[in-house]
PDB file of C-alpha atoms and ligand atoms in Angstrom:
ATOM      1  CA  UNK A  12     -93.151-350.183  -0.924  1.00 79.00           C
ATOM      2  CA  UNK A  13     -95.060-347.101  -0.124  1.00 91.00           C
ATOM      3  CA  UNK A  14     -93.796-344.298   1.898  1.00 94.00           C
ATOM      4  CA  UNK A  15     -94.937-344.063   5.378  1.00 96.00           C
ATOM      5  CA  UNK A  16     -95.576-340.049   6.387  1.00 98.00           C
ATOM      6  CA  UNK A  17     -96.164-337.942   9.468  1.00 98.00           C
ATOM      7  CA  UNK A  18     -97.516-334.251   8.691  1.00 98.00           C
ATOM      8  CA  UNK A  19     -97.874-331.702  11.029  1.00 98.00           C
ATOM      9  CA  UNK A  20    -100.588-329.002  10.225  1.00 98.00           C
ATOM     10  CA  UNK A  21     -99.871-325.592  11.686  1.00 98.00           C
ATOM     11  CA  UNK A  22    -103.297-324.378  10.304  1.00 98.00           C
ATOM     12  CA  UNK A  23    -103.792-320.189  11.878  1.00 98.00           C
ATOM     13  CA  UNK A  24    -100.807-321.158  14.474  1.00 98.00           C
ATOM     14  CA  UNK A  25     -97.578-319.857  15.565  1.00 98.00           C
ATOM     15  CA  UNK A  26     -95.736-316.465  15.321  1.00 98.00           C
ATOM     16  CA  UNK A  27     -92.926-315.918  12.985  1.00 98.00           C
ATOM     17  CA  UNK A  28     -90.173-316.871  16.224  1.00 98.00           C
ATOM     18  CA  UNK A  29     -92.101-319.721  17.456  1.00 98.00           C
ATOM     19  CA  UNK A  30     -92.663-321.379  14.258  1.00 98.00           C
ATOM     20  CA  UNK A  31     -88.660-320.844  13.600  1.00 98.00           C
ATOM     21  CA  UNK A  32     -87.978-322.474  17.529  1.00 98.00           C
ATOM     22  CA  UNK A  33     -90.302-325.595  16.625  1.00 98.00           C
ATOM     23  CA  UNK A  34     -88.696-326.016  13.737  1.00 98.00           C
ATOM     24  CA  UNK A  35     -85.115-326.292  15.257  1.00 98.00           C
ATOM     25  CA  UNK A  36     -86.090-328.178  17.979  1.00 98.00           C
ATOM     26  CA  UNK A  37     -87.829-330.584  15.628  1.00 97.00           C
ATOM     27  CA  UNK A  38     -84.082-330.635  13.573  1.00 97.00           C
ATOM     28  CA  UNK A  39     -82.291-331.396  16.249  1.00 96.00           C
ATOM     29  CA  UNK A  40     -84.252-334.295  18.045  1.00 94.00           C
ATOM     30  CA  UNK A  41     -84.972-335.726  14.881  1.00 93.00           C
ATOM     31  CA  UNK A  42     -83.348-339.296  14.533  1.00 84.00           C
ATOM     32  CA  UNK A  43     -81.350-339.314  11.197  1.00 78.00           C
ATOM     33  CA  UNK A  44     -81.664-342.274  10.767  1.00 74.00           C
ATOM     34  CA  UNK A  45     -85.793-343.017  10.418  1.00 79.00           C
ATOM     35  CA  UNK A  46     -87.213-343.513   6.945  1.00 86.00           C
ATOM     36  CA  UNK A  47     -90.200-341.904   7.533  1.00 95.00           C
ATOM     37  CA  UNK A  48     -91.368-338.778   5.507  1.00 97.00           C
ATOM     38  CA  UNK A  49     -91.984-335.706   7.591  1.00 98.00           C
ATOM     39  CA  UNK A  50     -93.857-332.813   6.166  1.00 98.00           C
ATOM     40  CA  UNK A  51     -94.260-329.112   7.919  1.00 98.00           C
ATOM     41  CA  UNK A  52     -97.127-327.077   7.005  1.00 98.00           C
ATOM     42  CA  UNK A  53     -96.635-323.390   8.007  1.00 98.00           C
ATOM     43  CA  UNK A  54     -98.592-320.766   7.386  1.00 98.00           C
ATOM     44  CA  UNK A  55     -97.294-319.145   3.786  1.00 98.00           C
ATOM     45  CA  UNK A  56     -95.115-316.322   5.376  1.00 98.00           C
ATOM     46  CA  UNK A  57     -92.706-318.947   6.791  1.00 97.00           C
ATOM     47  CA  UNK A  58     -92.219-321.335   4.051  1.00 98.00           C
ATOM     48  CA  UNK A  59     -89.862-320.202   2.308  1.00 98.00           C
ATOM     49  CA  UNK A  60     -87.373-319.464   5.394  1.00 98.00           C
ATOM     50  CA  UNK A  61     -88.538-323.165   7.137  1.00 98.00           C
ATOM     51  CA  UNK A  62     -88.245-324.815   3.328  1.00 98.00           C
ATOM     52  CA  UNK A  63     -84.190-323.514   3.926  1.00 98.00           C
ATOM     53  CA  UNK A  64     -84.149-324.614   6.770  1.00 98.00           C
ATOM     54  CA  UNK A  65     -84.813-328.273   6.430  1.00 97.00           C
ATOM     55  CA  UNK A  66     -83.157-328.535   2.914  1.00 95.00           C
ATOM     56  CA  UNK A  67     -79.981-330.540   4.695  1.00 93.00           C
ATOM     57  CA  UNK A  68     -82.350-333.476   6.284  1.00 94.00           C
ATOM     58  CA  UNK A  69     -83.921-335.192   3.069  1.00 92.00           C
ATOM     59  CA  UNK A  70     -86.662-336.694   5.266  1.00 95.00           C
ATOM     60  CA  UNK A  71     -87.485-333.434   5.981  1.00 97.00           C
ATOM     61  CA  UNK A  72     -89.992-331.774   3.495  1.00 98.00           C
ATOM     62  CA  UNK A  73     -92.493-328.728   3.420  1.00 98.00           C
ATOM     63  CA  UNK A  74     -96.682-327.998   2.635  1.00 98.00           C
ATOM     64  CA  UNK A  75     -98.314-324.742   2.048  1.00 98.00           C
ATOM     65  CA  UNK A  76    -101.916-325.594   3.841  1.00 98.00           C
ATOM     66  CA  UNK A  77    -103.659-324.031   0.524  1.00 98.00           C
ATOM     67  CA  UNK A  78    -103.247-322.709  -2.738  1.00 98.00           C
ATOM     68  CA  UNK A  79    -105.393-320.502  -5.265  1.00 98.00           C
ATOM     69  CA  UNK A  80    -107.732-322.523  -7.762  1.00 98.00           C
ATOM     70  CA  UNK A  81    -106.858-319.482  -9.880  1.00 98.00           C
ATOM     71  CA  UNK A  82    -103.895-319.438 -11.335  1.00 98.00           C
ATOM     72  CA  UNK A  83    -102.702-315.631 -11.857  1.00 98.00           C
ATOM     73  CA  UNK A  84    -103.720-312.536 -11.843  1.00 98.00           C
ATOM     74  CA  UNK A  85    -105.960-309.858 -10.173  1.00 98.00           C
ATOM     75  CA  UNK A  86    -107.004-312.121  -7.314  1.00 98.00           C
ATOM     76  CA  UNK A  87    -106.204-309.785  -4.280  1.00 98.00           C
ATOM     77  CA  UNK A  88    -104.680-311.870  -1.021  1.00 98.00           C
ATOM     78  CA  UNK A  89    -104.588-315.120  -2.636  1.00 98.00           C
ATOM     79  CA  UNK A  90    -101.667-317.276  -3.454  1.00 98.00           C
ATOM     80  CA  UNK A  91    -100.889-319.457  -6.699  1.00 98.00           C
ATOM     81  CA  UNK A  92     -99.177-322.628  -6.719  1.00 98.00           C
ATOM     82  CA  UNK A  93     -96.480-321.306  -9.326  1.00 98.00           C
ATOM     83  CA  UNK A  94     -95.419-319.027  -5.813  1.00 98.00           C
ATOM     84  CA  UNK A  95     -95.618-322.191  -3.479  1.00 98.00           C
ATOM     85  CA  UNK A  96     -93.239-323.721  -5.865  1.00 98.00           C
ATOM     86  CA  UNK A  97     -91.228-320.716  -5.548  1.00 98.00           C
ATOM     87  CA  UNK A  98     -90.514-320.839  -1.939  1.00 98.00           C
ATOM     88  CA  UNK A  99     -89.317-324.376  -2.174  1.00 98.00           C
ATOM     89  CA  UNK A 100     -92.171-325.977  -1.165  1.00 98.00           C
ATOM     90  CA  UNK A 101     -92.940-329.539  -2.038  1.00 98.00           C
ATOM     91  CA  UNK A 102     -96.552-330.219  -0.850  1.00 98.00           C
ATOM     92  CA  UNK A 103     -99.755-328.319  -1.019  1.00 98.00           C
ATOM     93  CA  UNK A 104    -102.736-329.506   1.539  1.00 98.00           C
ATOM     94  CA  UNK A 105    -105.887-329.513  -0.531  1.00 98.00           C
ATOM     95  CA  UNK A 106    -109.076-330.035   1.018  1.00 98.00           C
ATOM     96  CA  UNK A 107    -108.881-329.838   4.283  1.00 98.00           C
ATOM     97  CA  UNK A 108    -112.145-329.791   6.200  1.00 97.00           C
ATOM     98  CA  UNK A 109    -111.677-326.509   7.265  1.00 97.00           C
ATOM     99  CA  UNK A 110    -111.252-325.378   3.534  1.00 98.00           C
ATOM    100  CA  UNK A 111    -114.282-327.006   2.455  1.00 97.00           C
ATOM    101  CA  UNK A 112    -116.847-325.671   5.623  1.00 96.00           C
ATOM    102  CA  UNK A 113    -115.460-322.347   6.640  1.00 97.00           C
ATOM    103  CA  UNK A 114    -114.303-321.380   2.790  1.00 97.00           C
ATOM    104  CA  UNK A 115    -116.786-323.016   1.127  1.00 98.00           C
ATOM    105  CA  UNK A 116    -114.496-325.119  -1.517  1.00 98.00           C
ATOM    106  CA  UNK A 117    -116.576-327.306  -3.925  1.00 97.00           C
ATOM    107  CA  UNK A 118    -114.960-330.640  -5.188  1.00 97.00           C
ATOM    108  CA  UNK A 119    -114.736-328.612  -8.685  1.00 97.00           C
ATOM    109  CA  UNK A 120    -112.623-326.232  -6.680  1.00 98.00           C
ATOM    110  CA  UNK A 121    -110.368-328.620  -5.317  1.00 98.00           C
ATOM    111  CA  UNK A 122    -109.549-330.134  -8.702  1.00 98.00           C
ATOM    112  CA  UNK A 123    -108.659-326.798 -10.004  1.00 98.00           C
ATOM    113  CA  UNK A 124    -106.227-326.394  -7.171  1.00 98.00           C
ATOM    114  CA  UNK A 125    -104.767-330.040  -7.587  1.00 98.00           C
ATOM    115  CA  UNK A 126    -104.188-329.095 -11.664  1.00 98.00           C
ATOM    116  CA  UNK A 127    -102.553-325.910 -10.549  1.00 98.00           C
ATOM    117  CA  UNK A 128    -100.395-327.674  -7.522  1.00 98.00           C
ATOM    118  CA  UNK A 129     -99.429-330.569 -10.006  1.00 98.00           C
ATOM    119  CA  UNK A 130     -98.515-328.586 -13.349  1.00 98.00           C
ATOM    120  CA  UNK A 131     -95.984-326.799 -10.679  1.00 98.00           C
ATOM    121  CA  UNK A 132     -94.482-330.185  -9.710  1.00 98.00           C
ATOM    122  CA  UNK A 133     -95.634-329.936  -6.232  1.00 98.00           C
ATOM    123  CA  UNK A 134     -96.893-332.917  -4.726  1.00 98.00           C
ATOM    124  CA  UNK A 135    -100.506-332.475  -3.147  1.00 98.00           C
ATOM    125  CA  UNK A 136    -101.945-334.026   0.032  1.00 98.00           C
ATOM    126  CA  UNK A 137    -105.556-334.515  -0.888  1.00 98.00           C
ATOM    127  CA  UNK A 138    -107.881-334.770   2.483  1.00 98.00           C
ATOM    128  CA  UNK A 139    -111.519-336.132   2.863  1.00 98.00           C
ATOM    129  CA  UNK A 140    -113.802-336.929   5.232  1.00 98.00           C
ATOM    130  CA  UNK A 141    -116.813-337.380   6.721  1.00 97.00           C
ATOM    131  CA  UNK A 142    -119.473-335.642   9.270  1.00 96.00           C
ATOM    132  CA  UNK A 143    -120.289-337.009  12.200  1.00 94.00           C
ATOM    133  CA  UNK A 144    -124.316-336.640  10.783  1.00 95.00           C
ATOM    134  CA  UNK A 145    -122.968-338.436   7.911  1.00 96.00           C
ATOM    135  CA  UNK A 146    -121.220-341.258   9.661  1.00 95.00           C
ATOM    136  CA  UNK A 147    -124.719-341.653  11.979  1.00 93.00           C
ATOM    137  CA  UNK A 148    -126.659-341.882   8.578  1.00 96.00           C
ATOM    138  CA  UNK A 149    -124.643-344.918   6.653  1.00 96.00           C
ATOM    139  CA  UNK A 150    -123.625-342.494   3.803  1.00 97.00           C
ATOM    140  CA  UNK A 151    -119.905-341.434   5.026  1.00 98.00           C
ATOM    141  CA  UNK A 152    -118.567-344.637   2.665  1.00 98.00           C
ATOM    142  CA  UNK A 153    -120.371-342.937  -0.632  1.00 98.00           C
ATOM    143  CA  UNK A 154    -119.089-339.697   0.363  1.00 98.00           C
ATOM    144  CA  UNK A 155    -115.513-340.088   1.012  1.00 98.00           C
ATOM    145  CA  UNK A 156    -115.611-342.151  -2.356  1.00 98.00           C
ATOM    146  CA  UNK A 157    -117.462-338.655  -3.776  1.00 98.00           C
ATOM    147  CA  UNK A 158    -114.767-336.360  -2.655  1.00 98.00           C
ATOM    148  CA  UNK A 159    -112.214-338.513  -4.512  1.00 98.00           C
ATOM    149  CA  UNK A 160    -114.008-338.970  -7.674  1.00 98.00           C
ATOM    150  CA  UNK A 161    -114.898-335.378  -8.281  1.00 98.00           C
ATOM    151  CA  UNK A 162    -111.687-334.336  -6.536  1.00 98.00           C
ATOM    152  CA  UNK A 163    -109.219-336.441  -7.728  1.00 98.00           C
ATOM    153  CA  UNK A 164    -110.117-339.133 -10.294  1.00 98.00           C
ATOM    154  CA  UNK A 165    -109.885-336.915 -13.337  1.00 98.00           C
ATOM    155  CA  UNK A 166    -105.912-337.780 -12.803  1.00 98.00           C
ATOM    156  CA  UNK A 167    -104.100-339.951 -14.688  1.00 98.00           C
ATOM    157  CA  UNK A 168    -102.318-342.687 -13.010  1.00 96.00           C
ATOM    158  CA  UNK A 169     -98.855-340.828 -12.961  1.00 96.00           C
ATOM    159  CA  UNK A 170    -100.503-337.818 -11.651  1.00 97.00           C
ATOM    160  CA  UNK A 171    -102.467-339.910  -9.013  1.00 97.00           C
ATOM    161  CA  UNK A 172     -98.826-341.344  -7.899  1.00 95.00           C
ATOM    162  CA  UNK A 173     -98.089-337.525  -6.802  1.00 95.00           C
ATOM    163  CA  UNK A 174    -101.029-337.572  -3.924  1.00 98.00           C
ATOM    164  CA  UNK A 175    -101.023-338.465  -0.887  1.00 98.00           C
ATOM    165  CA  UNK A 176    -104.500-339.067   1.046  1.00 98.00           C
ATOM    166  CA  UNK A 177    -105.441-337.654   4.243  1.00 98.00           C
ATOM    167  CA  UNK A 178    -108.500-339.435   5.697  1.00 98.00           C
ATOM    168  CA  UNK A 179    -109.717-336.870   8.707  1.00 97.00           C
ATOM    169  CA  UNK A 180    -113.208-337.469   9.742  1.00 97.00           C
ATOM    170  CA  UNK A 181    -114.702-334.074  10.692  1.00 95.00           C
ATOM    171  CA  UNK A 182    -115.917-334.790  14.180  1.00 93.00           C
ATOM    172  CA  UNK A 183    -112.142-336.720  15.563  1.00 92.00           C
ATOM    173  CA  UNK A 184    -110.363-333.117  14.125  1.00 90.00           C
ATOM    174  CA  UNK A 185    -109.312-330.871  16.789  1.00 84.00           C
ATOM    175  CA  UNK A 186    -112.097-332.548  19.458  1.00 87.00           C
ATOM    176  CA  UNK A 187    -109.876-335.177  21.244  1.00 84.00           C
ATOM    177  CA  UNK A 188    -112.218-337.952  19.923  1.00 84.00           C
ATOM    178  CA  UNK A 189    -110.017-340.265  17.785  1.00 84.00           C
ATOM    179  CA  UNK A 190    -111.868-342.854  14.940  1.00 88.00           C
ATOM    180  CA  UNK A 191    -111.177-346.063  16.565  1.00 94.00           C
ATOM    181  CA  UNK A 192    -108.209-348.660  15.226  1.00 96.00           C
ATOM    182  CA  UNK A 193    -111.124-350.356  13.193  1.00 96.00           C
ATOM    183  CA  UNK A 194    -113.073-347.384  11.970  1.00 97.00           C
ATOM    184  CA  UNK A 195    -109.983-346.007  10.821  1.00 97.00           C
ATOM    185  CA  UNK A 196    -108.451-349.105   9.126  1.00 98.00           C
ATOM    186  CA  UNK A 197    -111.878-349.979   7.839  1.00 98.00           C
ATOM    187  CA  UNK A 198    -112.292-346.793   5.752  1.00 98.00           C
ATOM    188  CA  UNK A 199    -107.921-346.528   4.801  1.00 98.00           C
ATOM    189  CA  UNK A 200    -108.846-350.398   3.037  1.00 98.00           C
ATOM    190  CA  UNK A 201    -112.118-348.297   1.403  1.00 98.00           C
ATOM    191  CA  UNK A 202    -110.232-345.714   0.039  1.00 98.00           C
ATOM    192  CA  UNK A 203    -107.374-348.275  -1.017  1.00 98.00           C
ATOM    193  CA  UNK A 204    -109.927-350.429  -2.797  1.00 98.00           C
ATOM    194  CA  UNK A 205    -111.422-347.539  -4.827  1.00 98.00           C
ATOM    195  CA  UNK A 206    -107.457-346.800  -6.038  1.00 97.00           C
ATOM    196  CA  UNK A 207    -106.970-350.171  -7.305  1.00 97.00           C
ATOM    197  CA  UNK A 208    -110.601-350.076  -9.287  1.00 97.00           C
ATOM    198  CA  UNK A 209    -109.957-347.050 -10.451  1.00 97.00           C
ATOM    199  CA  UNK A 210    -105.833-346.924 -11.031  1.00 98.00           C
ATOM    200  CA  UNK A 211    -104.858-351.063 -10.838  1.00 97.00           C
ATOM    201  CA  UNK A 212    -103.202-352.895  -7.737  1.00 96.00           C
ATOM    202  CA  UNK A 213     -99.960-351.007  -8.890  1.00 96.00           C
ATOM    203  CA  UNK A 214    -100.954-347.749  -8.391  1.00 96.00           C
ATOM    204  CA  UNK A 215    -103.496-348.631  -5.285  1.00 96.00           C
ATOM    205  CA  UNK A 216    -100.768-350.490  -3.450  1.00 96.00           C
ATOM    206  CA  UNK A 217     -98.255-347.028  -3.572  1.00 96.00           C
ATOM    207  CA  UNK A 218    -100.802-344.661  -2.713  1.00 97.00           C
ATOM    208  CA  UNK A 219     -99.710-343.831   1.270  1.00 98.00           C
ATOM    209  CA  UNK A 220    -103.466-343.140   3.064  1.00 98.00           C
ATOM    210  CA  UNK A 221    -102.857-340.988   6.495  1.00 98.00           C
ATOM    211  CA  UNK A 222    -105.462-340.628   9.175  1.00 97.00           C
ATOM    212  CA  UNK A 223    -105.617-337.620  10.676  1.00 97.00           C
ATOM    213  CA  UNK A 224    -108.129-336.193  14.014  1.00 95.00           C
ATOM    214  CA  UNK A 225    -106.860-335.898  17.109  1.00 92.00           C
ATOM    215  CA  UNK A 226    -103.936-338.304  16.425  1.00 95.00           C
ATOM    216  CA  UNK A 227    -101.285-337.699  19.987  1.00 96.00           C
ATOM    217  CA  UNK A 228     -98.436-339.652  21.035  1.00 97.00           C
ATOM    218  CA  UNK A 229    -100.841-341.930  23.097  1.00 96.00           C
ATOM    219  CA  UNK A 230    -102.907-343.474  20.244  1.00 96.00           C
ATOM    220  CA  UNK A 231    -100.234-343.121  16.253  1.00 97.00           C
ATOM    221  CA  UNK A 232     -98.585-346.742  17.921  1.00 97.00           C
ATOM    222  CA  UNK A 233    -101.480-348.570  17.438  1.00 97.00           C
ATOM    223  CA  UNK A 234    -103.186-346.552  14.349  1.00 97.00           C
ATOM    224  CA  UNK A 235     -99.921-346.357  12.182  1.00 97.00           C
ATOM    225  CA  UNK A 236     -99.824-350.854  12.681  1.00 97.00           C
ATOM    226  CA  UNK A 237    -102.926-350.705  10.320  1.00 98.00           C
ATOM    227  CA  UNK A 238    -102.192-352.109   7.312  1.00 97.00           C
ATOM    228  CA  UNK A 239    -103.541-349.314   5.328  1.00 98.00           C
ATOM    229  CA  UNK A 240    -102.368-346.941   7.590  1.00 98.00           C
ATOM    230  CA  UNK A 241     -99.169-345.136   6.391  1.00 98.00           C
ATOM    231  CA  UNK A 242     -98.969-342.396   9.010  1.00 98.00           C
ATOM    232  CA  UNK A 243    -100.626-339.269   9.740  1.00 98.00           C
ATOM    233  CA  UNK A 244    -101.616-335.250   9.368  1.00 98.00           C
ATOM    234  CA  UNK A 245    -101.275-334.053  12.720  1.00 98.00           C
ATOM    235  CA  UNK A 246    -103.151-330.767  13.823  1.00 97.00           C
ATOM    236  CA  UNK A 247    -102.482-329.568  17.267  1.00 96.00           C
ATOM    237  CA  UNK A 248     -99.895-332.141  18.555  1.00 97.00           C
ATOM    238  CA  UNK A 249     -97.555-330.835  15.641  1.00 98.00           C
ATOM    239  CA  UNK A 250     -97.367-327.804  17.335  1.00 98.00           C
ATOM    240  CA  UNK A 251     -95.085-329.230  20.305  1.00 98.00           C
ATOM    241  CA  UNK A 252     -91.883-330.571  19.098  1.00 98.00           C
ATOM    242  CA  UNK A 253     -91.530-333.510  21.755  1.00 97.00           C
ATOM    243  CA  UNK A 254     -95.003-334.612  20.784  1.00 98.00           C
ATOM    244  CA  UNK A 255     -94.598-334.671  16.709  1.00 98.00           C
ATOM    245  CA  UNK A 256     -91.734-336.204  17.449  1.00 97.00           C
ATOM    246  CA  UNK A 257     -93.198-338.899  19.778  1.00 97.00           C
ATOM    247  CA  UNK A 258     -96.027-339.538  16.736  1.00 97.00           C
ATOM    248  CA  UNK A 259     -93.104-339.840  14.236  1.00 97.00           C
ATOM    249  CA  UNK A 260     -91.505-342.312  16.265  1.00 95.00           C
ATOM    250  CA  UNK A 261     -94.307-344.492  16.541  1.00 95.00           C
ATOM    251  CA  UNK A 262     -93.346-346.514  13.222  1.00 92.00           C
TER     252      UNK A 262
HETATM  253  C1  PEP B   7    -106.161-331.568  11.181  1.00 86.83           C
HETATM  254  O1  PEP B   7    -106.753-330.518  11.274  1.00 86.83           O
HETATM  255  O2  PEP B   7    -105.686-331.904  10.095  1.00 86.83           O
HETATM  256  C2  PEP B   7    -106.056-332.413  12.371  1.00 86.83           C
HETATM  257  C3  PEP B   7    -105.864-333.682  12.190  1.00 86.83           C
HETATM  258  O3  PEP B   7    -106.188-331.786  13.597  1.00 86.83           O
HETATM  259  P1  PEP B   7    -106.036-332.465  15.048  1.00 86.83           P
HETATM  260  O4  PEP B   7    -104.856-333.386  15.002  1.00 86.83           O
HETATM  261  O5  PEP B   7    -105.822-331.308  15.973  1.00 86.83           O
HETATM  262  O6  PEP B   7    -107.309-333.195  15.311  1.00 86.83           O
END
C-alpha cells in the first residue's frame, strides 16, 4: 500500500519563534493515532531545531525546500545535501515552481540535486507542473511527462521508490484557484501511468502522487478520495496549525 502524505511548505515564511509555536501547536493537536505521513518544510535555519523536535512522533518527518546541485565547495550562500542530512532532515523539495521560474533551475539542474539528495539518503519530493498558457494550449500532458523524464527517469527503480511526486499546477499555487477533482485526478492517473511504463505496476502502484495549489481545509476531503491522490504539499494553509491540521485530517 502506498503511503498517503500531507506537506506543509513554509517557502520565505515565519520567524525563528513563530515557526517554533506552529510547530508545537501542530505536536500537540496532532492525533497519534493517524497513519498519515506529515512532512514540515522550514526554511534551513530551523531544521535542525524542528527535526528535534518532532523526532518522538514517527509520523512526524522534516524537508529542506532546496538543496545545492553542487555538491561542495566554494559556492558562497548555498547549501549541500550532505548538510541537510546533517540536521536530521529526511526530505528535500526539488523543483518547486518557484525554483524553476524565479531561480531559473533547468531539468539538468534538478537531477543533479536529486543525485546529491539521494546519495545522502534523503528522500526527495520531486514537484511538476504546468502553466496556465500551457494548460490553454493542450501541451501541459507532454510537459509534466518532460519534467519527469529529464528530471527523474535517469533513476533506477530503487532510487525512484525514494520520491515522492508533487503535482502543483502553476496557476492553482498561492492564487486560491484549486485544479478541479477531475483535472487533478486526471493528471495524478497520467503521472501514475508513465511510472508503471517506465518502472512496472510494482513500482507505479507505490509511488504516492500529491496535489498541491491552493489545497485548504474546504476542498483536501474531496481531492485526497481520488484514487491517485495520496495527499498533498500545502503552501499557505500550512502556515496555521488548525488548518494543516484540518487538511491532514481529511483522510
Ligand atoms: C506550494 O507552493 O507548494 C503550494 C501548494 O502553495 P499554496 O498551497 O499556497 O497554493
Amino acid at each position: 500500500m502506498r503511503k498517503n502524505i500531507v506537506a506543509g511548505n513554509w517557502k520565505m515564511n515565519l520567524t525563528r519563534g513563530s515557526s517554533l509555536g506552529l510547530v508545537d501547536e501542530i505536536l500537540e493537536k496532532i492525533s497519534k493515532d493517524k497513519n498519515t505521513e506529515i512532512i514540515l518544510s522550514p526554511p534551513f535555519l530551523y531544521l535542525y531545531k524542528i527535526a528535534k523536535m518532532c523526532r518522538f512522533n514517527k509520523n512526524v518527518k522534516v524537508a529542506a525546500q532546496n538543496c545545492s546541485k553542487e555538491v561542495k565547495g566554494a559556492f558562497t550562500g548555498e547549501i549541500s545535501a550532505e548538510m541537510i542530512a546533517s540536521c536530521a532532515a529526511d526530505y528535500v523539495i526539488i523543483g518547486h515552481s518557484e525554483r524553476r521560474e524565479y531561480f531559473l533551475e533547468s531539468n539538468d539542474d534538478l537531477a543533479a540535486k536529486v543525485n546529491n539528495t539521494l546519495a545522502e539518503n534523503l528522500k526527495v519530493i520531486f514537484c511538476c507542473g504546468e502553466s496556465l498558457k500551457q494548460r490553454e494550449n493542450e501541451i501541459h500532458f507532454d510537459w509534466i511527462k518532460q519534467q519527469l523524464t529529464q528530471g527523474l527517469f535517469h533513476l533506477d527503480s530503487t532510487k525512484i521508490s525514494e520520491i515522492v511526486i508533487a503535482y502543483e499546477p502553476i496557476w492553482a499555487i498561492g492564487t486560491g484557484v484549486t485544479a478541479s477533482t477531475e483535472q487533478a485526478q486526471e493528471m495524478h492517473n497520467f503521472i501514475r501511468n508513465i511510472f508503471y511504463e517506465k518502472y512496472g505496476n510494482e513500482v507505479g502502484e507505490k509511488i504516492s502522487i500529491l496535489y498541491g495549489g491552493s489545497c485548504k481545509p474546504t476542498n483536501a476531503k474531496e481531492l485526497f478520495s481520488q484514487k491517485d491522490i495520496d495527499g498533498g504539499l500545502i503552501g499557505g494553509a500550512s502556515l496555521n496549525a488548525d488548518d494543516f491540521l484540518a487538511i491532514i485530517n481529511s483522510f
